[in-house]
Each structure stands twice: as structure tokens, then as C-alpha cells.
Tab-separated table of C-alpha atoms and ligand atoms in Angstrom:
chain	number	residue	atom	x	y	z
A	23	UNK	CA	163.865	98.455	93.434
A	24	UNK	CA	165.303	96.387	96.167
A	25	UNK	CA	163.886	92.634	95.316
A	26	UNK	CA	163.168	90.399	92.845
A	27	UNK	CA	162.267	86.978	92.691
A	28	UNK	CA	162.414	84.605	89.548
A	29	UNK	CA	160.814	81.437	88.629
A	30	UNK	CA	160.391	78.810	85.519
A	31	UNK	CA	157.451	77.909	83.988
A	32	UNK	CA	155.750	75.712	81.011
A	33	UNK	CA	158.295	72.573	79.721
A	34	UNK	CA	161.575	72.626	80.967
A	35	UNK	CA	165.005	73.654	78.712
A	36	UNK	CA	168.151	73.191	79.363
A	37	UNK	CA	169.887	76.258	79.757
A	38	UNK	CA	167.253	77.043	82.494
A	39	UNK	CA	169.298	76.929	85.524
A	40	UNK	CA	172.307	78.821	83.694
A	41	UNK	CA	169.664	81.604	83.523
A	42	UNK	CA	168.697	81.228	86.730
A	43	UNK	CA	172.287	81.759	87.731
A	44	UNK	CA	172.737	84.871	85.235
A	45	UNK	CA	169.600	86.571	87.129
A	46	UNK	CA	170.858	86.090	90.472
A	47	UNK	CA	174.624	86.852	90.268
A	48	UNK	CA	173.332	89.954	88.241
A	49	UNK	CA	171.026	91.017	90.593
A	50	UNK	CA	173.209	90.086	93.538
A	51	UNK	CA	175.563	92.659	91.870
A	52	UNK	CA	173.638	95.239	91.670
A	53	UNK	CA	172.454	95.180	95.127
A	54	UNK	CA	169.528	93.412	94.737
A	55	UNK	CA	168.023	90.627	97.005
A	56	UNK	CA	166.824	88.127	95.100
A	57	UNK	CA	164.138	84.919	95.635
A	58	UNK	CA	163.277	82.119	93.797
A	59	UNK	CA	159.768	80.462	93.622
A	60	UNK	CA	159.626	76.705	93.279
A	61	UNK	CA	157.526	74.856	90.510
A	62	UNK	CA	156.717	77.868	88.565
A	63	UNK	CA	153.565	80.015	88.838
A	64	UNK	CA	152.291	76.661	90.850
A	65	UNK	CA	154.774	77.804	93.392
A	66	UNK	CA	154.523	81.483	93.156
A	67	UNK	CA	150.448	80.976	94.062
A	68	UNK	CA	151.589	78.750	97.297
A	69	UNK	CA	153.996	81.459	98.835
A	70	UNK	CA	156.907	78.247	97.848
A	71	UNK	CA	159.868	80.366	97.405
A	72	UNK	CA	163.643	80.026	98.883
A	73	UNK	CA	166.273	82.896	99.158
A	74	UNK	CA	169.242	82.929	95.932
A	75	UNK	CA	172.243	84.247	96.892
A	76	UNK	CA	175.309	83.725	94.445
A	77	UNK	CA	176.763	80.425	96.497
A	78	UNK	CA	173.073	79.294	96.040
A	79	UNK	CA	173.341	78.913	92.148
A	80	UNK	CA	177.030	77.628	92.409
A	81	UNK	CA	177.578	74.411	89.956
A	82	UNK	CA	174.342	74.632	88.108
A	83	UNK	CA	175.501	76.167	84.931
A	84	UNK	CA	176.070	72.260	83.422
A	85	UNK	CA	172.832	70.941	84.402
A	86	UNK	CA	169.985	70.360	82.519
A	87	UNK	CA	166.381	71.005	83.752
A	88	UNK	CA	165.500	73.510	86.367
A	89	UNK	CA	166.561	73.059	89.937
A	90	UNK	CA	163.541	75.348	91.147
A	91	UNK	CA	161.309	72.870	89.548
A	92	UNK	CA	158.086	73.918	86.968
A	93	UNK	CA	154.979	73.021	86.057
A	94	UNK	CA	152.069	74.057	83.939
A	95	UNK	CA	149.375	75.983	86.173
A	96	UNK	CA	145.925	76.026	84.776
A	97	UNK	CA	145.387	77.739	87.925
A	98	UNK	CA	147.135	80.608	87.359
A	99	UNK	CA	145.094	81.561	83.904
A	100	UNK	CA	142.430	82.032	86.050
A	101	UNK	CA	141.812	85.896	88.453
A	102	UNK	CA	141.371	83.952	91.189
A	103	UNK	CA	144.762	82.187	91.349
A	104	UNK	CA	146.392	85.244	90.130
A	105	UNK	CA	145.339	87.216	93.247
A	106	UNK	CA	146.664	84.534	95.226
A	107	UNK	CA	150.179	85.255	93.579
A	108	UNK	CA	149.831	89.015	93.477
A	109	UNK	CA	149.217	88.737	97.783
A	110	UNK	CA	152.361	86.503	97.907
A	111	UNK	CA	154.597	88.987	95.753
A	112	UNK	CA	153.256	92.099	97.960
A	113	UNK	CA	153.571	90.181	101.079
A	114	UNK	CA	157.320	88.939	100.541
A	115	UNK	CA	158.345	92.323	98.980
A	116	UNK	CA	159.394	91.926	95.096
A	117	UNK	CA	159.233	94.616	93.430
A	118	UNK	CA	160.256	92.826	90.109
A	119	UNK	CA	159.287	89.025	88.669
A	120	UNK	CA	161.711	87.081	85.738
A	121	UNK	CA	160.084	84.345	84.270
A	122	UNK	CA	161.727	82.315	82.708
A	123	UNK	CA	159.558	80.232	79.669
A	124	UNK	CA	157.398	79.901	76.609
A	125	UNK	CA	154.266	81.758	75.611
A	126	UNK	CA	151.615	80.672	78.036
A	127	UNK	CA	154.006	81.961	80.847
A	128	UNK	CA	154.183	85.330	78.959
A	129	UNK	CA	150.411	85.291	78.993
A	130	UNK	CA	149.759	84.784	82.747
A	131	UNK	CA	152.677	86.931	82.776
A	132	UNK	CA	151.151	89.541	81.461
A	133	UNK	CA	147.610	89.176	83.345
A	134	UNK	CA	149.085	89.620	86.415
A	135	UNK	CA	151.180	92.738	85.112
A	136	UNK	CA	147.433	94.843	84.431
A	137	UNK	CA	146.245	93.269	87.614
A	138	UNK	CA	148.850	94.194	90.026
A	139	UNK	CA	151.351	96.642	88.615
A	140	UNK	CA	153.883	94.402	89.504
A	141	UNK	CA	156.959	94.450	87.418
A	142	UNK	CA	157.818	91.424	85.256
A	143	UNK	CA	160.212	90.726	82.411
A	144	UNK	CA	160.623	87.159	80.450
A	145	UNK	CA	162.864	85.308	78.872
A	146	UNK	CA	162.519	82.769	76.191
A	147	UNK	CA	162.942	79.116	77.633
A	148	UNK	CA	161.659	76.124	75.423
A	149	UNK	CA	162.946	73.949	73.306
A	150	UNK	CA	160.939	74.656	70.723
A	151	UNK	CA	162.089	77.714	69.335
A	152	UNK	CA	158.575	79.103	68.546
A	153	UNK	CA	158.631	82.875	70.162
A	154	UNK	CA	158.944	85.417	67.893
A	155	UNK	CA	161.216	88.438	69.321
A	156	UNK	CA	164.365	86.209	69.495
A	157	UNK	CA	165.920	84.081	66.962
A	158	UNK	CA	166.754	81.281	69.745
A	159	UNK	CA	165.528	80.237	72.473
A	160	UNK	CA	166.685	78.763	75.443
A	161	UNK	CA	166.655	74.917	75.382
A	162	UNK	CA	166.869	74.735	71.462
A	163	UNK	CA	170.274	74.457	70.622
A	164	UNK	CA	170.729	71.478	73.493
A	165	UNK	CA	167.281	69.405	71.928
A	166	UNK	CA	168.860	69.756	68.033
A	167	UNK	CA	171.666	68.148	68.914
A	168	UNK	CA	170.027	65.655	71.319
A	169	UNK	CA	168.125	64.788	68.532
A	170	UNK	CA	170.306	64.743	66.181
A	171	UNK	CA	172.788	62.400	68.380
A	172	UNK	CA	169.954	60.228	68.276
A	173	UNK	CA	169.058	60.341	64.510
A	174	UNK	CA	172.744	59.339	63.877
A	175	UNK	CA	172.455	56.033	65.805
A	176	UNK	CA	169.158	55.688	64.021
A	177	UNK	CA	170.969	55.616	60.363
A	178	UNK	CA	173.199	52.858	61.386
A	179	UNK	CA	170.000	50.851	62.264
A	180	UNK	CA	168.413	52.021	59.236
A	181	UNK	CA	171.673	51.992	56.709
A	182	UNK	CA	172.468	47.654	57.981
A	183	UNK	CA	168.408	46.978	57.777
A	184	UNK	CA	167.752	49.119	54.462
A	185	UNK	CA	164.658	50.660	55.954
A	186	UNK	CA	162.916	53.861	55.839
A	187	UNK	CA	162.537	55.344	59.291
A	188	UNK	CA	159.862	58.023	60.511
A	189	UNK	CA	161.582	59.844	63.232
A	190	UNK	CA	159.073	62.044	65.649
A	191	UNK	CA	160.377	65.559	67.076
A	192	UNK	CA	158.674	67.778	69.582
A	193	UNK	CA	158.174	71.763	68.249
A	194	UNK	CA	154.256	72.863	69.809
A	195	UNK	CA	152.678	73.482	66.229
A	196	UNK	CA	155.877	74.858	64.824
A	197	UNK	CA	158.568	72.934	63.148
A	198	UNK	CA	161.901	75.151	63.785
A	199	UNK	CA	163.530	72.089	65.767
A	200	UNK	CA	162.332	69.457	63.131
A	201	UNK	CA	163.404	71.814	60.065
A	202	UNK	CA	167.016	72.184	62.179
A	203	UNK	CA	167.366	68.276	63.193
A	204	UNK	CA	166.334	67.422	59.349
A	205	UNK	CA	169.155	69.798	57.963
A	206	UNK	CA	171.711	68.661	59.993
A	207	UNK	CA	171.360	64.962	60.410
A	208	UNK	CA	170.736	64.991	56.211
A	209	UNK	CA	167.190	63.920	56.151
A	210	UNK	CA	165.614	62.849	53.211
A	211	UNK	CA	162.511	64.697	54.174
A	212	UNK	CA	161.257	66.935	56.825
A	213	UNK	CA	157.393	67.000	57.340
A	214	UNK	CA	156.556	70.781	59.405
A	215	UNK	CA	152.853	72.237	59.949
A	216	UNK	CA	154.277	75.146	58.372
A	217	UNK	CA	154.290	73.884	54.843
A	218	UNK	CA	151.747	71.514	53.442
A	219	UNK	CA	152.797	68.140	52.624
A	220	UNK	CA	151.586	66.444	49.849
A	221	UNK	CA	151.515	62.804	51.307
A	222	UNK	CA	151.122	61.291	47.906
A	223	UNK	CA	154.112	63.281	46.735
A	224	UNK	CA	155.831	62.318	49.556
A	225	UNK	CA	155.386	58.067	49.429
A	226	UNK	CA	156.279	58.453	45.516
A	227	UNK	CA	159.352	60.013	45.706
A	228	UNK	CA	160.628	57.789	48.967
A	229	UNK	CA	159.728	54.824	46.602
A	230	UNK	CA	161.553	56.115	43.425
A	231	UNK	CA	164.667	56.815	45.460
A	232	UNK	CA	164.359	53.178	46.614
A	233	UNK	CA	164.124	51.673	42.974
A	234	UNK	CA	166.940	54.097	42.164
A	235	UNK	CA	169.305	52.533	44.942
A	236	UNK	CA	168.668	54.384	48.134
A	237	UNK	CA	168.583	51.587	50.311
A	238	UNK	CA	167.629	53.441	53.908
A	239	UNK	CA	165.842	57.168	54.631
A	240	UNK	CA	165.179	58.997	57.264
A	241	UNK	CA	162.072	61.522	57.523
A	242	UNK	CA	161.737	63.933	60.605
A	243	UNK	CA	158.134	64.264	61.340
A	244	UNK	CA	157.312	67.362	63.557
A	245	UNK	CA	154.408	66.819	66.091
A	246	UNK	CA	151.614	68.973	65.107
A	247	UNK	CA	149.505	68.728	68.392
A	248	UNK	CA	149.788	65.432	70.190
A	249	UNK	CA	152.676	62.905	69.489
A	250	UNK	CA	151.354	60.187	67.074
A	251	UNK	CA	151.407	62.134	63.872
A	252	UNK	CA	154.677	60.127	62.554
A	253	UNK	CA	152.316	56.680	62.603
A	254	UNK	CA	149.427	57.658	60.300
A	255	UNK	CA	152.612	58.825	58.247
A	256	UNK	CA	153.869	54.938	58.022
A	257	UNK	CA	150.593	53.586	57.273
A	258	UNK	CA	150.125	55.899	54.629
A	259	UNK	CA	153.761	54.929	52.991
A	260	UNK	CA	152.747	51.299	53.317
A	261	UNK	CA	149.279	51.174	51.871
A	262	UNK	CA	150.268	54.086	48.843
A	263	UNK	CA	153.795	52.305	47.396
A	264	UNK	CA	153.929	49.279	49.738
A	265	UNK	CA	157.084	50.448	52.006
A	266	UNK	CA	157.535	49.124	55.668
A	267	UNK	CA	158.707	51.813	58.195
A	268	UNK	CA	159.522	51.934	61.503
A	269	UNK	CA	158.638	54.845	63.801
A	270	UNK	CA	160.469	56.473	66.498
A	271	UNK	CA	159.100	59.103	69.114
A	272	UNK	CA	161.343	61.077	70.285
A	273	UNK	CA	159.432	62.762	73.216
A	274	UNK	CA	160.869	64.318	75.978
A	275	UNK	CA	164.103	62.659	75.901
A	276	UNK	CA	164.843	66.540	73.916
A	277	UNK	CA	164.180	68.108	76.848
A	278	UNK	CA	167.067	66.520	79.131
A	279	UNK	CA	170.241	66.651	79.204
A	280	UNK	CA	173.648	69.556	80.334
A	281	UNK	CA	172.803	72.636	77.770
A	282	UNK	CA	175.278	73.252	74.910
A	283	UNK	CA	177.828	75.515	74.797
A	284	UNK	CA	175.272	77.473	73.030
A	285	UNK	CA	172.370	77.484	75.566
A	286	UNK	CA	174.095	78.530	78.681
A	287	UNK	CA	176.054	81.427	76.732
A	288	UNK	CA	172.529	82.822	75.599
A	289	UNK	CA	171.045	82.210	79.096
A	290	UNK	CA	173.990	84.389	80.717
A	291	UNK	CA	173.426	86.852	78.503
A	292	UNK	CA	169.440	86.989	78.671
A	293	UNK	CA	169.308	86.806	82.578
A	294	UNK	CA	171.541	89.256	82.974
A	295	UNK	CA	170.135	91.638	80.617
A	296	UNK	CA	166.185	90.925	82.205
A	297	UNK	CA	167.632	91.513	85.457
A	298	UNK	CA	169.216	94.996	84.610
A	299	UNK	CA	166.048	95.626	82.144
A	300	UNK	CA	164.157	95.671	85.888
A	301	UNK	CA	166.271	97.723	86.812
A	302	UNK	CA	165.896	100.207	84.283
A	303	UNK	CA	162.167	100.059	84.826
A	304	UNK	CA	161.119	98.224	82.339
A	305	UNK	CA	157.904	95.644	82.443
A	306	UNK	CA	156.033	93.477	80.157
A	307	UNK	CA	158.606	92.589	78.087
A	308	UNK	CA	160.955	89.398	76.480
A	309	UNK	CA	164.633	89.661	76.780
A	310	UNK	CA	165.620	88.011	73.726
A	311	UNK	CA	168.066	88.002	71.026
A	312	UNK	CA	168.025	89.269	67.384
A	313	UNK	CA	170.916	89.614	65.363
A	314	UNK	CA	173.234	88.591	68.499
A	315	UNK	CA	171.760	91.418	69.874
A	316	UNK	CA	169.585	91.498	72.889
A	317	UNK	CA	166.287	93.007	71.941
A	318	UNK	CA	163.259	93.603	74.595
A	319	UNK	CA	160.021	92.900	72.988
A	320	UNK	CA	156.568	93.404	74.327
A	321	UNK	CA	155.178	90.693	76.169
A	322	UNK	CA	151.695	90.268	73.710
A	323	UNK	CA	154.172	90.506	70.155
A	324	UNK	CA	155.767	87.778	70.824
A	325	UNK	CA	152.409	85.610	70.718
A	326	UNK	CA	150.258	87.692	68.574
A	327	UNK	CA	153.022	88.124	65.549
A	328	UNK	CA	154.718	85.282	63.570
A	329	UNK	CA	157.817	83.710	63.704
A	330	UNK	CA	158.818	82.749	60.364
A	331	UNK	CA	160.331	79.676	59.402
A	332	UNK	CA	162.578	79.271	56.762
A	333	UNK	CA	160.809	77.524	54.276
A	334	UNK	CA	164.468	78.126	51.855
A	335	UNK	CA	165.890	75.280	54.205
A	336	UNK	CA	163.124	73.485	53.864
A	337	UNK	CA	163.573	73.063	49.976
A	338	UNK	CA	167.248	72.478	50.708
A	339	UNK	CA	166.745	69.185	52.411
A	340	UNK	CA	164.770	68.369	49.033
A	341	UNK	CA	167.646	69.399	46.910
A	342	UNK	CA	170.603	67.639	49.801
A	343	UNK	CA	168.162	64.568	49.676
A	344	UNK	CA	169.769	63.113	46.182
B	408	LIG	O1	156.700	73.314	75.053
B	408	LIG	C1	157.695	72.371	75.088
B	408	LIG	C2	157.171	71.008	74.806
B	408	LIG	O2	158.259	70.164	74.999
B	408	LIG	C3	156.528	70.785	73.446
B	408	LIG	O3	157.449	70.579	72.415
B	408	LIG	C4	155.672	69.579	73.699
B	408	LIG	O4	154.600	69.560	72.803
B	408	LIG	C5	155.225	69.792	75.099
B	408	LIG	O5	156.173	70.639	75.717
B	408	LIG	C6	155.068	68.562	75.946
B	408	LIG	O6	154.575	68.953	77.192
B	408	LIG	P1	154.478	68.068	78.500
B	408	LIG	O7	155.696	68.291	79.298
B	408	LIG	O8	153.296	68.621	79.189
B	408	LIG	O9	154.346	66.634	78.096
């Protein structure tokens, strides 16, 4: 193996560049020449790519985003764009791809892996925590406590106004980052697609806290498929026990932002170990971690089996509620 190129794909996580760095410097290393493509699999079809040396990743570790760009390519899911990105790899030499994102990546990933026989190894970058095959993701730790800065400016509106407040996280059908925000900013309720929420239920005990004194709450509402969900939410409250609310959104403000502490220690470690898991021969696979472990996982498990919430956590935000 003498090059490999890496690029990031799907919604950007910060952490991303730190990984970006880890992949490089390791491959660098190891004797490697390494590329980057630009914009993701967008990129990778258009021949975009620039060389990475280690001075070219120098004082990215602290940034947020990705500094070779992303995007979502519905190109790319189809044969015809793949071949275009299978001639580009063959004609620039890689022997090896990292990508670095979420499960859609890991699908085209994949595709082009049967097509070409062209190495490629992922790692988990998104925010929202949903792969299974690592227990974190890149991106996530950064977003909770993005959020969660955010909820606690929130509860000083809410605390001087005495008012119940819906408060709208990202998560793609899963609600690991609202179950985590909800925990830790001491929500009275967390609404997740994981667990069915009796709406009724829901409006009668926010109203018998108020009679019994609570004068503000906060609920974290994760998005099931499009933002929105947290208004139907209010307008149920008001018409079932006559409460006012006020929604927030909090969009993609999660996704910005220099990566915790957290993030950019799990992106060194993941980019290093996909680079050297190239190197070993491997293909098809997710570096991620388990355990504080790094674990390699094949490429179709981590869409096709389950990551489990912890629904325990869930009824301990009932219990922490008072
Ligand atoms: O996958 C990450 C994510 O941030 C999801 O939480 C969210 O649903 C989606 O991306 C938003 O995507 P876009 O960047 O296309 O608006």
C-alpha cells in the first residue's frame, strides 16, 4: 500500500478535522502518501482532491467543521457516479479510502468496495450518535454540550417568565443526543422516537407539577424526521390542560463549534487506528470504539443491527423531574 486518500461525508461534526489530522500524521508515519478529496464523495466523483502532508493539517485540531468541506451526494448512490469515483481513485493511485461519516457514507462506501475492490475503512462522524459498532461518535460529545450551554440560558428565560419551554434537538430518528441533553441539563421530560409518548400523559403531569408549584419546565423534544415535531407538541399542551409554551429549534447551531476535549481525543484515536487498519489489509469496516476500546465492525452491521438506547435513563429523568 503506498496511498491513501480520505474524505468527509453526510452532516458535518466537530471532531472532523482532528480526524483528518490523526489519518494523515498516521499515515505520513508510516510511509504513506496521503490525499484528501474536497466536499465528500461530491468531490471524490470530480477528481477535487489536494495533497496532506503533516504541515498541511497543522492548527486544525480546535476547529469545528471540516476544512475539506462535505456534502450529501445523491449522485454517488447511484453506479453511474460511482464509476466516476472508482476512475478517479485508479487514476490518482489510492490504494486505500477513509471516510469519515454517518451511515449513508458507509453505504456508498460499501457499493463502491464490491464494485471496485478498492480498499475503504470508516469512521463514525455525526453528531447524532446513531451507529451501532461504537458507543460515541464523533461530533456527539461537542453537540450535548452545545446544547446543553444553550438549554441553561433557556432556564433563566424560563425560571424569571414561569413558562414551560419545548426545546428541539437534532438525532436522525434516534434520540441518543436528546436522551443525553435531557439528563444533563435536568429536564423535566425528554420526548425520543424510541419510546412512545403518551401525549395525554405527558400535558397532565406538566400541569400537576404546575398546580403543585413548579413554576418553569423544560422538555427536550428529539426531531423524528423533519424539524417541527416540538410545535404540534405545544399545541397539544395548550388545547389538553390550557398551558402556553414557547418553542425553540435548535437546528444546526449543534453542529458548530471547536470539538470537546472529548471529540478530538476519540478522533486521534479512530484515524489513527483506520489508517493502520489499511494497513493491515483490512476493508469494509468502522473504526469505532466499544468499551474504550477500538473495535472494527463490518461496514453493513453497523446499519442493519440496532443501537440501543438506554431507555433506564430515560425513566431517570422521570424520577430527577420532582
Ligand atoms: O446527520 C446529522 C444531522 O445533523 C441530523 O441530526 C439532521 O437531521 C440532519 O443532519 C440535517 O441535515 P442537513 O445538514 O442536510 O440539514
Amino acid at each position: 500500500m503506498k496511498t491513501i486518500a480520505v474524505l468527509t461525508s453526510g452532516g458535518d461534526a466537530p471532531g472532523m478535522n482532528a480526524c483528518i489530522r490523526a489519518v494523515v500524521r498516521t499515515g505520513t508515519a508510516r510511509g504513506l502518501r496521503v490525499i484528501g478529496f474536497r466536499r465528500g464523495f461530491t468531490g471524490l466523483m470530480a477528481g477535487d482532491q489536494m495533497p496532506l502532508d503533516p504541515r498541511a493539517v497543522a492548527n486544525i485540531i480546535q476547529r469545528g467543521g471540516t476544512f475539506l468541506g462535505t456534502s450529501r451526494s445523491p449522485e454517488f448512490k447511484k453506479a453511474d457516479g460511482r464509476r466516476k469515483a472508482i476512475e478517479v481513485l485508479k487514476a490518482s493511485g489510492v490504494d486505500g479510502l477513509i471516510i469519515i461519516g454517518g451511515e449513508g457514507s458507509f453505504r456508498g462506501a460499501q457499493d463502491l468496495i464490491e464494485e471496485s475492490g478498492i480498499r475503504a475503512v470508516g469512521i463514525p462522524g455525526t453528531i447524532d450518535n446513531d451507529l451501532y459498532g461504537t458507543d460515541f461518535s464523533i461530533g456527539f460529545d461537542t453537540a450535548v454540550n452545545t446544547a446543553l450551554e444553550a438549554i441553561d440560558r433557556i432556564r433563566d428565560t424560563a425560571a424569571s417568565h414561569e413558562r414551560l419551554f419545548l426545546v428541539e434537538v437534532m438525532g436522525h430518528r434516534t434520540g441518543f443526543l436528546a436522551l443525553e441533553v435531557g439528563l444533563a441539563g435536568g429536564a423535566e421530560a425528554v420526548i425520543v422516537p424510541e419510546a412512545p409518548t403518551d401525549l395525554d400523559q405527558l400535558c397532565k403531569t406538566l400541569g400537576d407539577s404546575h398546580r403543585r408549584g413548579k413554576s418553569s419546565s423544560i422538555v427536550i423534544v428529539a426531531e423524528i424526521d423533519e424539524p417541527g415535531v416540538a410545535f404540534t407538541i405545544a399545541n397539544r399542551v395548550k388545547s389538553n390542560v390550557g398551558m402556553e409554551s414557547r418553542v425553540v429549534i435548535l437546528g444546526h447551531v449543534q453542529r458548530g463549534g471547536p470539538p470537546t476535549a472529548k471529540d478530538r481525543v476519540l478522533a486521534s484515536r479512530l484515524g489513527a487506528a483506520a489508517a493502520e487498519a489499511l494497513l493491515e489489509g483490512k476493508t469494509g469496516m468502522m473504526a469505532g470504539e466499544v468499551n474504550n476500546a477500538v473495535v472494527l465492525t463490518p461496514f453493513p452491521e453497523t446499519w442493519q443491527k440496532q443501537k440501543r438506547l438506554d431507555l433506564s435513563r430515560l425513566a431517570l429523568v422521570g424520577t430527577l423531574a420532582g
